[in-house]
XYZ file of C-alpha atoms in Angstrom:
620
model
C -11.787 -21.448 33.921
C -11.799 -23.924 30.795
C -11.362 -20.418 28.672
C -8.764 -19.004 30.853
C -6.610 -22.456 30.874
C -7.250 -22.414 27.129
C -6.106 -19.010 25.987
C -2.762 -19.591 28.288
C -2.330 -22.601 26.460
C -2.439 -21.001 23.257
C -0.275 -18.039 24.252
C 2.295 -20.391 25.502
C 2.568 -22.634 22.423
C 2.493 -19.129 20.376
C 5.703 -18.383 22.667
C 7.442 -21.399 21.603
C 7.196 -21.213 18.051
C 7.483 -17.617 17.255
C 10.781 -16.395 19.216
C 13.152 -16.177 16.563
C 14.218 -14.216 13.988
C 14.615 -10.962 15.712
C 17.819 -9.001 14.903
C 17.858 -5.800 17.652
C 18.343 -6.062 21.256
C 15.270 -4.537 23.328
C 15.965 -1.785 25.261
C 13.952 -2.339 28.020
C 17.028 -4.637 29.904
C 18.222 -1.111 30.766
C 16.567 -0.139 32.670
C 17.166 0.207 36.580
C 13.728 -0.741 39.093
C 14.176 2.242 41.346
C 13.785 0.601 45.395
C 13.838 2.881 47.947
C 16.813 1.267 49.861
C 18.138 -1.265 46.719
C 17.548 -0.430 43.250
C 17.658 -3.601 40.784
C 18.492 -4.055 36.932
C 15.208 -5.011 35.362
C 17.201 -8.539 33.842
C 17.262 -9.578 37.190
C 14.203 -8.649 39.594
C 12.520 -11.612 41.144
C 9.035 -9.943 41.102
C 6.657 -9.660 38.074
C 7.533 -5.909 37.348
C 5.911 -4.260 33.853
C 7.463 -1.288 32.754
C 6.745 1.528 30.527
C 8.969 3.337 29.177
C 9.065 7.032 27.464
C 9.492 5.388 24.021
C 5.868 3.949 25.030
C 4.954 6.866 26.270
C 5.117 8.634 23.250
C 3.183 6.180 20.999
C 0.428 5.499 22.933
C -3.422 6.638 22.531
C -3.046 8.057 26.090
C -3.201 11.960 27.137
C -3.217 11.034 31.116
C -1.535 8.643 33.434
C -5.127 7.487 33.829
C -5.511 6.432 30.356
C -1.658 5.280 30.222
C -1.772 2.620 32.987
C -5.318 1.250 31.522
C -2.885 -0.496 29.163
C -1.161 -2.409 31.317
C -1.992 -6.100 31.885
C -3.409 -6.834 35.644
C -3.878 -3.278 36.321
C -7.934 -2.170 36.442
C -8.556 1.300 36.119
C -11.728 3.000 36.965
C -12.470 5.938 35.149
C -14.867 8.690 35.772
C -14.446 10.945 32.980
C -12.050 12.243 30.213
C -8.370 13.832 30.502
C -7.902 12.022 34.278
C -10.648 13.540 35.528
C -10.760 11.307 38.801
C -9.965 7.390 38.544
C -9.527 4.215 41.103
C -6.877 2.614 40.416
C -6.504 -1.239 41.594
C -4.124 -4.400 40.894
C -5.282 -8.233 40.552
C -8.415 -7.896 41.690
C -7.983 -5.739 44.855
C -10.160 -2.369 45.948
C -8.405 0.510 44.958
C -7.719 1.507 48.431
C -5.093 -1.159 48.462
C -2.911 -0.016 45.873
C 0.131 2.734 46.946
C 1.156 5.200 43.974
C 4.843 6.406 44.077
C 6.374 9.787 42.263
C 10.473 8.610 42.470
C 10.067 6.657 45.382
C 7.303 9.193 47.564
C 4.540 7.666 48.611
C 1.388 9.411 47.788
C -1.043 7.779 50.439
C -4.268 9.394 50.734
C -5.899 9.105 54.465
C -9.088 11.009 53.474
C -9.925 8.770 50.280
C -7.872 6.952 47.575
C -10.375 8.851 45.094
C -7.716 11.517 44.850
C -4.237 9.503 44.799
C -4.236 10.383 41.126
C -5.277 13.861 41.377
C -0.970 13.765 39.644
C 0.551 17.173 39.016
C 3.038 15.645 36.630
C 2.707 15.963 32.689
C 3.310 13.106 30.422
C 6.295 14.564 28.553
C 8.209 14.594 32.262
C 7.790 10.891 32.467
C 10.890 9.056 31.963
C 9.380 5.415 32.464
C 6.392 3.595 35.093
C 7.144 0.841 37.351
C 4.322 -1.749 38.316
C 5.173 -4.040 41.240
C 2.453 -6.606 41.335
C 1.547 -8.440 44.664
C 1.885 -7.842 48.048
C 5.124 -5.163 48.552
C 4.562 -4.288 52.409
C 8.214 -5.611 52.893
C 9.230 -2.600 50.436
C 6.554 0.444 51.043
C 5.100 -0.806 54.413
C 1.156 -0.044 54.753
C -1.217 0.289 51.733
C 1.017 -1.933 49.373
C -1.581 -4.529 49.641
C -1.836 -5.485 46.321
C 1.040 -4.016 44.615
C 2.227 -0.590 43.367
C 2.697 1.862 40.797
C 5.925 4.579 40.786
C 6.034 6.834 38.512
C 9.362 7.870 38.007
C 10.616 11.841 36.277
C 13.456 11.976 33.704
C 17.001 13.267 35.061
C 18.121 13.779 31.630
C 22.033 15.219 31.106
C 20.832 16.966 28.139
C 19.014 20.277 28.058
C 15.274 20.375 26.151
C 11.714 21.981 25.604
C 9.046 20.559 24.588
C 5.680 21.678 23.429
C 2.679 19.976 23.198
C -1.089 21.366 22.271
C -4.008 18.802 21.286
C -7.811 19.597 21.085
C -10.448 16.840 20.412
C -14.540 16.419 20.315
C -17.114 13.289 19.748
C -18.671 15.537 17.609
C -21.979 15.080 19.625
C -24.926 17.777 20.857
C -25.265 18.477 24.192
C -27.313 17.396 25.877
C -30.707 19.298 27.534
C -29.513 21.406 30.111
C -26.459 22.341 28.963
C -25.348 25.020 26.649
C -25.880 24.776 22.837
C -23.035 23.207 20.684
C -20.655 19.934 20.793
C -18.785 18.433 23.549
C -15.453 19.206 22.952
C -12.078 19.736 25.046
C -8.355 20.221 24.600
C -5.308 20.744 26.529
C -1.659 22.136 26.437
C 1.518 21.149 28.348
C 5.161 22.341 28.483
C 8.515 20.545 29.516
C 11.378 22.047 29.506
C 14.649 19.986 31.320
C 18.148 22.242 31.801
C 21.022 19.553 32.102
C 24.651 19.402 32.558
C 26.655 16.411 33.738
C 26.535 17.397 37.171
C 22.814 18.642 37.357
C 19.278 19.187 35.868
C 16.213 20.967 36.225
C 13.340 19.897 35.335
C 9.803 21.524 34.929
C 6.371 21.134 33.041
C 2.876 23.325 33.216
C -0.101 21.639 31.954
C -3.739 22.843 31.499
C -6.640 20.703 29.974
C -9.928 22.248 29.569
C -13.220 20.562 28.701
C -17.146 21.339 28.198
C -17.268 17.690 28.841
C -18.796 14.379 27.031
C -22.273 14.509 28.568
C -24.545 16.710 31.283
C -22.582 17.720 33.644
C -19.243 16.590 33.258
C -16.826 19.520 32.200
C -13.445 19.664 33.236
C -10.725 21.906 34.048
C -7.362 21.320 35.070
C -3.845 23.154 35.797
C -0.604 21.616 36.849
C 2.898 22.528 37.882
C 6.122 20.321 38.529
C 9.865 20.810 39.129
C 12.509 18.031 39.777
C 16.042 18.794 40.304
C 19.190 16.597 41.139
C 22.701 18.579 41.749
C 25.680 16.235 42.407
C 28.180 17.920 44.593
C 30.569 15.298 43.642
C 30.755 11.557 43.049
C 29.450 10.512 46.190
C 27.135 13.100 47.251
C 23.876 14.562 45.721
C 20.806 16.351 46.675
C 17.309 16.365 44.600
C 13.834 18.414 45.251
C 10.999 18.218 44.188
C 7.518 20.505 44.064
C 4.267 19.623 42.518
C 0.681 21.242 42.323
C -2.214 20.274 40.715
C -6.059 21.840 41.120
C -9.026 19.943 39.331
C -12.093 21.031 38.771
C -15.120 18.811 37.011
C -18.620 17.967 37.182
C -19.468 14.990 39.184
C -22.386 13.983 37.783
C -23.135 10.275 39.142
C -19.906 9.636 40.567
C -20.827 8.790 44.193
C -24.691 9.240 44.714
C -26.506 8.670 41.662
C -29.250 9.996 40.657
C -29.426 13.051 43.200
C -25.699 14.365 42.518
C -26.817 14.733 38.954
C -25.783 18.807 39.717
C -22.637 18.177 41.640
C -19.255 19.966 41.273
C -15.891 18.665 43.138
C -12.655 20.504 43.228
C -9.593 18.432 44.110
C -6.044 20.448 44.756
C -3.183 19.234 45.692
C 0.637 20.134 46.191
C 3.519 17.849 47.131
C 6.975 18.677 48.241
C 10.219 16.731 48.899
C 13.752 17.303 49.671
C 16.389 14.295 49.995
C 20.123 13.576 49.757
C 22.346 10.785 49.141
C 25.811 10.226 50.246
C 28.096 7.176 49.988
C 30.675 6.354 52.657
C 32.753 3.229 50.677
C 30.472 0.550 50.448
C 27.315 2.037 52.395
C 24.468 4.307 51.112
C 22.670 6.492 52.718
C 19.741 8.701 51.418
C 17.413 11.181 54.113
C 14.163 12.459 52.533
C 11.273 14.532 53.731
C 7.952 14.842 52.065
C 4.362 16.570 52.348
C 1.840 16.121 50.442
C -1.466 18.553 51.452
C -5.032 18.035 49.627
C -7.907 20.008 49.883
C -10.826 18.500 48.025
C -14.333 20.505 47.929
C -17.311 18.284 47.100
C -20.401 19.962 46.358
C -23.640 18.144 45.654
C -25.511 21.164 44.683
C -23.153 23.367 42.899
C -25.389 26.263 42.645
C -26.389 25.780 46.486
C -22.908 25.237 47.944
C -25.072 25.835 51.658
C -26.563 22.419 51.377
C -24.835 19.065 51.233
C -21.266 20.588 50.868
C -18.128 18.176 51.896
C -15.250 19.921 52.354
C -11.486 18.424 53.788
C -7.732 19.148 54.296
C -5.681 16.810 54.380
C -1.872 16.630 55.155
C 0.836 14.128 55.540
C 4.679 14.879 56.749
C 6.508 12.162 55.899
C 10.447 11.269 57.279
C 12.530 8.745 55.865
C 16.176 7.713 56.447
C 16.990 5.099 53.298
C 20.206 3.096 52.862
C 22.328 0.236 52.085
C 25.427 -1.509 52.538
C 27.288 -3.820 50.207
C 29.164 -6.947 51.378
C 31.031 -9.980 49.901
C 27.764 -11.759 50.693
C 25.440 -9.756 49.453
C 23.591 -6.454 49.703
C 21.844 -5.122 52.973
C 19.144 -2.912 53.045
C 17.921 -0.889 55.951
C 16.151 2.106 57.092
C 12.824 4.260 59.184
C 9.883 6.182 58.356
C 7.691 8.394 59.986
C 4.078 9.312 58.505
C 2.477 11.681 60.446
C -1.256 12.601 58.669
C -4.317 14.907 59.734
C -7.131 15.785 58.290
C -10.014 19.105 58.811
C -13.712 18.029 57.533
C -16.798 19.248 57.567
C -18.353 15.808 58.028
C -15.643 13.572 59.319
C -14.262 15.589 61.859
C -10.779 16.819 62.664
C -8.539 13.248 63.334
C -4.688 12.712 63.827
C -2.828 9.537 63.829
C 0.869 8.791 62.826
C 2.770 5.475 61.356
C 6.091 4.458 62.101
C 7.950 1.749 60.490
C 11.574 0.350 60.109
C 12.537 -2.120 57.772
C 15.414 -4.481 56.583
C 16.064 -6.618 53.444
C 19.200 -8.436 52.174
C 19.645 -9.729 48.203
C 22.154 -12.046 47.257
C 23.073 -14.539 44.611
C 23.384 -17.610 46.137
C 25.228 -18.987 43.072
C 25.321 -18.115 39.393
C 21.354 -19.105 38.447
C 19.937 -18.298 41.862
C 19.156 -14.696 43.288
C 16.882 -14.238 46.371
C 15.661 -11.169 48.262
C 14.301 -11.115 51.917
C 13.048 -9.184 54.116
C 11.059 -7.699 57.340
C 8.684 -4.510 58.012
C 7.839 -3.402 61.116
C 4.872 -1.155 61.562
C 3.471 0.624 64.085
C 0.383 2.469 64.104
C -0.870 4.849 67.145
C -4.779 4.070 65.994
C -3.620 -0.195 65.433
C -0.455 -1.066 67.291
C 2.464 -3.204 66.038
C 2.590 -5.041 63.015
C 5.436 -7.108 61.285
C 5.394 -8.091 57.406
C 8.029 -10.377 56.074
C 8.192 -11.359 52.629
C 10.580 -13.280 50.214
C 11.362 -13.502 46.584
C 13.696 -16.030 44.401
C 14.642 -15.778 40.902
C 16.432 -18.927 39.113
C 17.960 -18.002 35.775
C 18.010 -21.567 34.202
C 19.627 -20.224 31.031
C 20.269 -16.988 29.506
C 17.102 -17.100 28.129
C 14.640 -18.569 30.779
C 13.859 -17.281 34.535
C 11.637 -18.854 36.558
C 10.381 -16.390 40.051
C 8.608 -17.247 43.198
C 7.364 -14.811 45.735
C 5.568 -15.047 49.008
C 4.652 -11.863 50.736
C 2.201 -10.210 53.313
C 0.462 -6.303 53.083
C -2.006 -4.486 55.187
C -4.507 -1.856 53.940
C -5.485 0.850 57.122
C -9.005 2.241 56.825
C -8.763 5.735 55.577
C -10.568 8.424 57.660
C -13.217 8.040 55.163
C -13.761 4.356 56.054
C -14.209 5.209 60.158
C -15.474 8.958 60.557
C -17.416 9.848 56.999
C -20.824 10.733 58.143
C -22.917 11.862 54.553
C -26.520 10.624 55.298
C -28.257 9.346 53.825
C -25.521 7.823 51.264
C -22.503 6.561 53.465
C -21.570 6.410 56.624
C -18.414 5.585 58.063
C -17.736 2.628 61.173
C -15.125 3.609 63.526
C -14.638 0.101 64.703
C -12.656 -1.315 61.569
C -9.578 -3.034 61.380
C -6.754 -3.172 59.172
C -7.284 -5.766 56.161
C -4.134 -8.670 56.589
C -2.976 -10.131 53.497
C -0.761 -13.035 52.311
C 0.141 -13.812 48.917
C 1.948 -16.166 46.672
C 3.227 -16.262 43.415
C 5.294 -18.144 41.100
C 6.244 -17.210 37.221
C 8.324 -18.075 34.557
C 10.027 -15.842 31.560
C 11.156 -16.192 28.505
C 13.890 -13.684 26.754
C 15.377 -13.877 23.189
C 16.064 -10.712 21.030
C 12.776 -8.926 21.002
C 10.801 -11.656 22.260
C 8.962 -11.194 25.667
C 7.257 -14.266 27.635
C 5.768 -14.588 30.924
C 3.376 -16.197 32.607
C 2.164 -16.884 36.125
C 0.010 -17.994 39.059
C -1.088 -16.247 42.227
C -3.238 -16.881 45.131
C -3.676 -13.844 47.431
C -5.477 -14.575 51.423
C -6.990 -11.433 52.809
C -8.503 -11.608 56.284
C -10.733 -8.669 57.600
C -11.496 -7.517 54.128
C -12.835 -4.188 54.281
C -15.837 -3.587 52.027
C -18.865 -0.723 51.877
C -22.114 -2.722 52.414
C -26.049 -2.534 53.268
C -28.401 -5.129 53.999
C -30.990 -3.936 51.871
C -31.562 -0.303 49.366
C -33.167 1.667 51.747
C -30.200 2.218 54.640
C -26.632 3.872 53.866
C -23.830 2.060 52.591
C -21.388 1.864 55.134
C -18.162 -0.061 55.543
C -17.469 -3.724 57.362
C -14.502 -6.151 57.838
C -16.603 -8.496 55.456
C -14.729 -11.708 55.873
C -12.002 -13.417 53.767
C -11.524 -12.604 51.009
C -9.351 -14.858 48.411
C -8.490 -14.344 44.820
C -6.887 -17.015 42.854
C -5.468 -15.362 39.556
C -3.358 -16.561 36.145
C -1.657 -13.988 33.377
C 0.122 -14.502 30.560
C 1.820 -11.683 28.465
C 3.905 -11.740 25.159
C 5.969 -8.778 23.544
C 7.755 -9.072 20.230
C 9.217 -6.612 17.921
C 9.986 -7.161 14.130
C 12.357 -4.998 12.185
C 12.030 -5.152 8.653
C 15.522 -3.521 7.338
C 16.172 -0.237 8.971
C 13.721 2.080 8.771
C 10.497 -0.165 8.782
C 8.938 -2.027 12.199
C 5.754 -3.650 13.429
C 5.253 -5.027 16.788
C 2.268 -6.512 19.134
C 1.436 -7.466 22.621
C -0.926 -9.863 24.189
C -1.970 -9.785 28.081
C -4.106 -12.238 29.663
C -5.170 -11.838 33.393
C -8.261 -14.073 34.673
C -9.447 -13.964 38.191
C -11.319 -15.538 40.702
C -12.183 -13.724 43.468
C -13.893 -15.559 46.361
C -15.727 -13.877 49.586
C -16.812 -15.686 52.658
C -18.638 -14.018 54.806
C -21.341 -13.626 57.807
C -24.788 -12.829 56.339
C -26.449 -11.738 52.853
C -25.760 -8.310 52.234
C -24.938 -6.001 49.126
C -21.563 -5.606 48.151
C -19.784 -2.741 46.287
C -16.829 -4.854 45.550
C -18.615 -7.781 44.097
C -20.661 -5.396 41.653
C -17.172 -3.986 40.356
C -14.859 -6.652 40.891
C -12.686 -7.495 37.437
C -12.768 -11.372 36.219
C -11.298 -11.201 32.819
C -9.009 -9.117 31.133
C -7.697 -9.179 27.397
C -5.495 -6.591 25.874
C -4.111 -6.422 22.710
C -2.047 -4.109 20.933
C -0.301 -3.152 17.574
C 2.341 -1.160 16.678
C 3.727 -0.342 12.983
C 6.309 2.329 11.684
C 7.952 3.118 8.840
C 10.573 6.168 8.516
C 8.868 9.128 10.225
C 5.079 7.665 10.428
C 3.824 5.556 12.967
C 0.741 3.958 14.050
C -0.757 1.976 17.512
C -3.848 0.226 18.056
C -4.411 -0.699 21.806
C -7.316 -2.684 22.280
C -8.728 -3.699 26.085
C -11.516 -6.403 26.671
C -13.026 -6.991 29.994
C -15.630 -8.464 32.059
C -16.448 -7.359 35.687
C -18.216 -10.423 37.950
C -21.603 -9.331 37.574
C -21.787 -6.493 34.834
C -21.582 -7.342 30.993
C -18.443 -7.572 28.726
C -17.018 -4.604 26.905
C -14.435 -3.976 24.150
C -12.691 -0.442 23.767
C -10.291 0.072 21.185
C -7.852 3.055 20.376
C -5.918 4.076 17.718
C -2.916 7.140 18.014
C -1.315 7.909 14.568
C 2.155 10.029 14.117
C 4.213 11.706 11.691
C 6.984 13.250 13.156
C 8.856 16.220 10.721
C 12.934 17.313 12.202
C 11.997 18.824 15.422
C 7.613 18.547 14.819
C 5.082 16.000 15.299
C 1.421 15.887 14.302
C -0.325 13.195 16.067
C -4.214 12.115 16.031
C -5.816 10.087 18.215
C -9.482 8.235 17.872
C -10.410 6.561 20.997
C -13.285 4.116 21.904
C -13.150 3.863 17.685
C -16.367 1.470 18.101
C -18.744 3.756 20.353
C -18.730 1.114 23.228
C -21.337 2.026 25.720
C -19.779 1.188 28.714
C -19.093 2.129 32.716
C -16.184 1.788 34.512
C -17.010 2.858 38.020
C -20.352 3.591 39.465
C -22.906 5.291 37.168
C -21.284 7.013 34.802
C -21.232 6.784 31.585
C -17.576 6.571 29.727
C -17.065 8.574 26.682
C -18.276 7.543 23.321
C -16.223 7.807 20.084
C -13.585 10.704 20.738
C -11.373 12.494 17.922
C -8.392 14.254 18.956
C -5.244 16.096 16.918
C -2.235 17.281 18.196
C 1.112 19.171 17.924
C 4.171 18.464 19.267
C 7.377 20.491 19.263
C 10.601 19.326 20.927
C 13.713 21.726 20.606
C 17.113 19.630 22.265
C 20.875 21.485 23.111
């Protein structure tokens, strides 16, 4: 704690005395936070909302959303292997069950397991920006938004393009015994292509990444496919779908049931569809939408005996949703219903049903000038859990034109996936029908400073979660299997500074400094082992450095951490570009200091990794 309270004092007084001096307005004001039912100018959201935008995008040491969102203060990602193999992804110190991913606004719950809510089919290049929502959102996305979420949202650009990217990269490292002769190595192409007029655009991408791996066991193959189109049949109505598939294959060599699965093989695929409209009538909005999104996900723990041990499951879940909102002389009203209905077929956890039903309402106003609040109610109801109502509240007070200070106070519930109550995989995990949901309050204040290019914020949260669901086993010689474990609470503090320097016009250099400590609590009935107290994320430092002049560019992005009870680790990353009229060369060296280091479970994250690519981008 001393540490924490230290390095937010010194980030603060660095604040204070370096925020001048910067001549260019950042960009990043622009930028609209895309609500389901009330979208928001980033300049005046009264949540702690990071963004990443393309411009990011394109500079970073990342080649997945994986690797991308690892980057981002707060956010802990769990990695199990290169080129987004399969990773957990979790916010403030939550599980990673109780984190919702978005694509534009769908929700991407997984019921089986939240192992494969990134199993994405979108490539980077279609990425127009990222929106992270931190803290309890249930009043916005209803169930699963426990601890905050992530949408990832497509460009809609007015301009027709095609872009071209190919990189290939190695640790230039034997295999190991047991696998073929040679060098781990892998590589990867992707295509986006957008056709745009100002009354429509298409957008698609392929993608294929292919790898022989970074140690026994652990190649990786991957294919993806998405369209997103918009058509505007005038000013006031529109129409967008969307279509996604994505099929990944890899070795999963430690990743749930080390040391036996040292020889086992998953294959994740998964395809999502949506269709919505949006039509104004004067001062009301309203926007239908349907969605699916089916998985099939083929575990085998013997991948040259797929007649022993073999997991197999389809899942599916139809989703209906009738969005909208009204504008008053008061303020704005949102309103609107869902229906979730999800299924799933597997070999051992059984063929299961239940649907989710929810209507919710929130109104924003500006209660004068300085002061902007947002409230608002969720009603749930769940056919395996009953009702459930979450209310939740934000206020923003702009004291000047430079300073914001937020407060929040909100409530989420996580329900167990089918994993959680039916999975029966002796002698490794079994599953406990009798859960219930995990209940959550939380509340957070911040304050921001913005001049120029200067970025400042800092904060304090406290999040209450009752019936905290966590995989446990009283000693090493019975099954993990999951319990409502107690309370859980985690106290946390961040602080986070962004500043750009332009040095005349063709020359810049830039940094940014995240702090996040936490201090996660359980209470609970008993002495037992816990997964979540072996993984859970206490510190987190990230640093990073950007410099270009004319055409060249370079990043560093550099990530410290320390789990509760596992040892500290440093990984940093370097991307370099040159960029040539319509060509760029890029190289990337990641983990430059051969950390040895795990991120989830027992396996081992890459060492040292070289990569070079080549980028063409051809615009109308």
């Amino acid at each position: 704690m001393k540490k924490s309270l230290m390095t937010l004092s010194m980030l603060g007084c660095f604040a204070f005395f370096s925020a001048q001096n910067t001549d260019k307005e950042t960009q990043v004001e622009e930028i609209v936070v895309q609500g389901n039912r009330l979208d928001t100018p980033f300049s005046q959201s009264s949540r702690d909302i990071q963004l990443i935008s393309r411009e990011q995008i394109a500079k970073m040491p990342a080649k997945s959303i994986n690797e991308l969102l690892s980057f981002v203060g707060g956010v802990d990602v769990r990695q199990r292997g290169p080129f987004g193999t399969q990773a957990d992804i979790s916010i403030d110190g939550g599980s990673f069950e109780q984190t919702l991913v978005l694509v534009n606004g769908i929700k991407l719950i997984d019921s089986q397991t939240a192992h494969n809510m990134m199993n994405l089919p979108i490539a980077m290049d279609a990425i127009d920006h990222i929106e992270i929502l931190r803290g309890a959102a249930a009043r916005m996305y209803g169930i699963n938004a426990l601890t905050g979420a992530i949408n990832i949202v497509t460009k809609k650009d007015k301009k027709s393009f095609v872009s071209a990217d190919l990189f290939a990269g190695s640790s230039f490292k034997s295999k190991e015994e047991g696998d073929e002769d040679g060098i781990y190595a892998g590589g990867g192409i992707q295509v986006t292509g957008n056709y745009g007029t100002e009354t429509q655009n298409h957008l698609f991408s392929v993608n294929k990444t292919s790898s022989n791996g970074q140690r026994y066991n652990s190649a990786q193959e991957g294919h993806k496919f998405f369209y997103n189109g918009n058509y505007d049949f005038n000013a006031n109505h529109s129409i967008s779908a969307l279509a996604g598939y994505t099929k990944n294959q890899f070795g999963a060599n430690g990743f749930y049931a080390a040391p036996g699965d040292k020889n086992s093989e998953e294959i994740v695929k998964t395809s999502l569809f949506s269709i919505s409209s949006k039509h104004q009538f004067g001062n009301l909005i309203l926007s239908p939408r349907i969605s699916d999104r089916y998985n099939e996900d083929d575990y085998r723990y013997f991948k040259d005996k797929l007649d022993v041990a073999r997991s197999r499951h389809y899942t599916n879940a139809l989703m209906l949703e009738l969005n909208g909102s009204l504008a008053t002389s008061i303020g704005k009203f949102g309103m609107g219903w869902e229906s979730r209905i999800e299924e799933i077929n597997s070999t051992n956890i059984g063929d299961r049903k239940r649907n989710n039903h929810g209507a919710f309402a929130e109104f924003k106003t500006n209660l004068s000038e300085k002061l902007i609040a947002n409230a608002g109610l969720y009603v749930n109801y769940n056919t395996d859990y009953g009702w459930k109502v979450y209310p939740g509240m934000d206020v923003a007070y702009l004291i000047n034109s430079n300073w914001k200070f937020s407060a929040s106070v909100g409530t989420g519930q996580r329900i167990p996936s089918f994993t959680d109550l039916y999975l029966n995989q002796k002698p490794g995990n079994v599953g406990n029908p009798d859960l219930q949901p995990e209940n959550a309050w939380q509340y957070e204040a911040n304050i921001r400073y913005v001049k120029n290019n200067f970025n400042f914020q800092a904060g304090y949260f406290q999040r209450d979660i009752t019936d905290f669901i966590d995989w446990v086993r009283p000693n090493t010689s019975v099954p993990y299997s999951p319990i409502n474990f107690g309370k859980n609470r985690v106290q946390g503090m961040y602080a986070r500074i962004q500043q750009q320097f332009y040095l005349g016009e063709s020359q810049s250099i830039g940094y940014k400094l995240s702090y996040n400590y936490l201090n996660p609590e359980l209470i609970s009935n008993g002495s037992v082992i816990s997964k979540y107290t072996l993984e859970s994320l206490k510190h987190q430092l990230i640093a990073g450095l950007q410099y270009k002049y004319k055409n060249f560019s370079a990043q560093v992005e550099n990530r410290w951490l320390k789990r509760e009870l596992n040892d500290a680790y440093t990984i940093t990353d370097l991307r370099l570009n040159y960029q040539w009229k319509s060509f760029t060369v890029y190289s990337d060296v990641t983990n430059i200091f051969d950390t040895k280091y795990r991120e989830s479970g027992a396996v081992p994250m890459p060492t040292r990794w070289f990569s070079l690519g080549f980028k063409y981008v051809w615009t109308k």
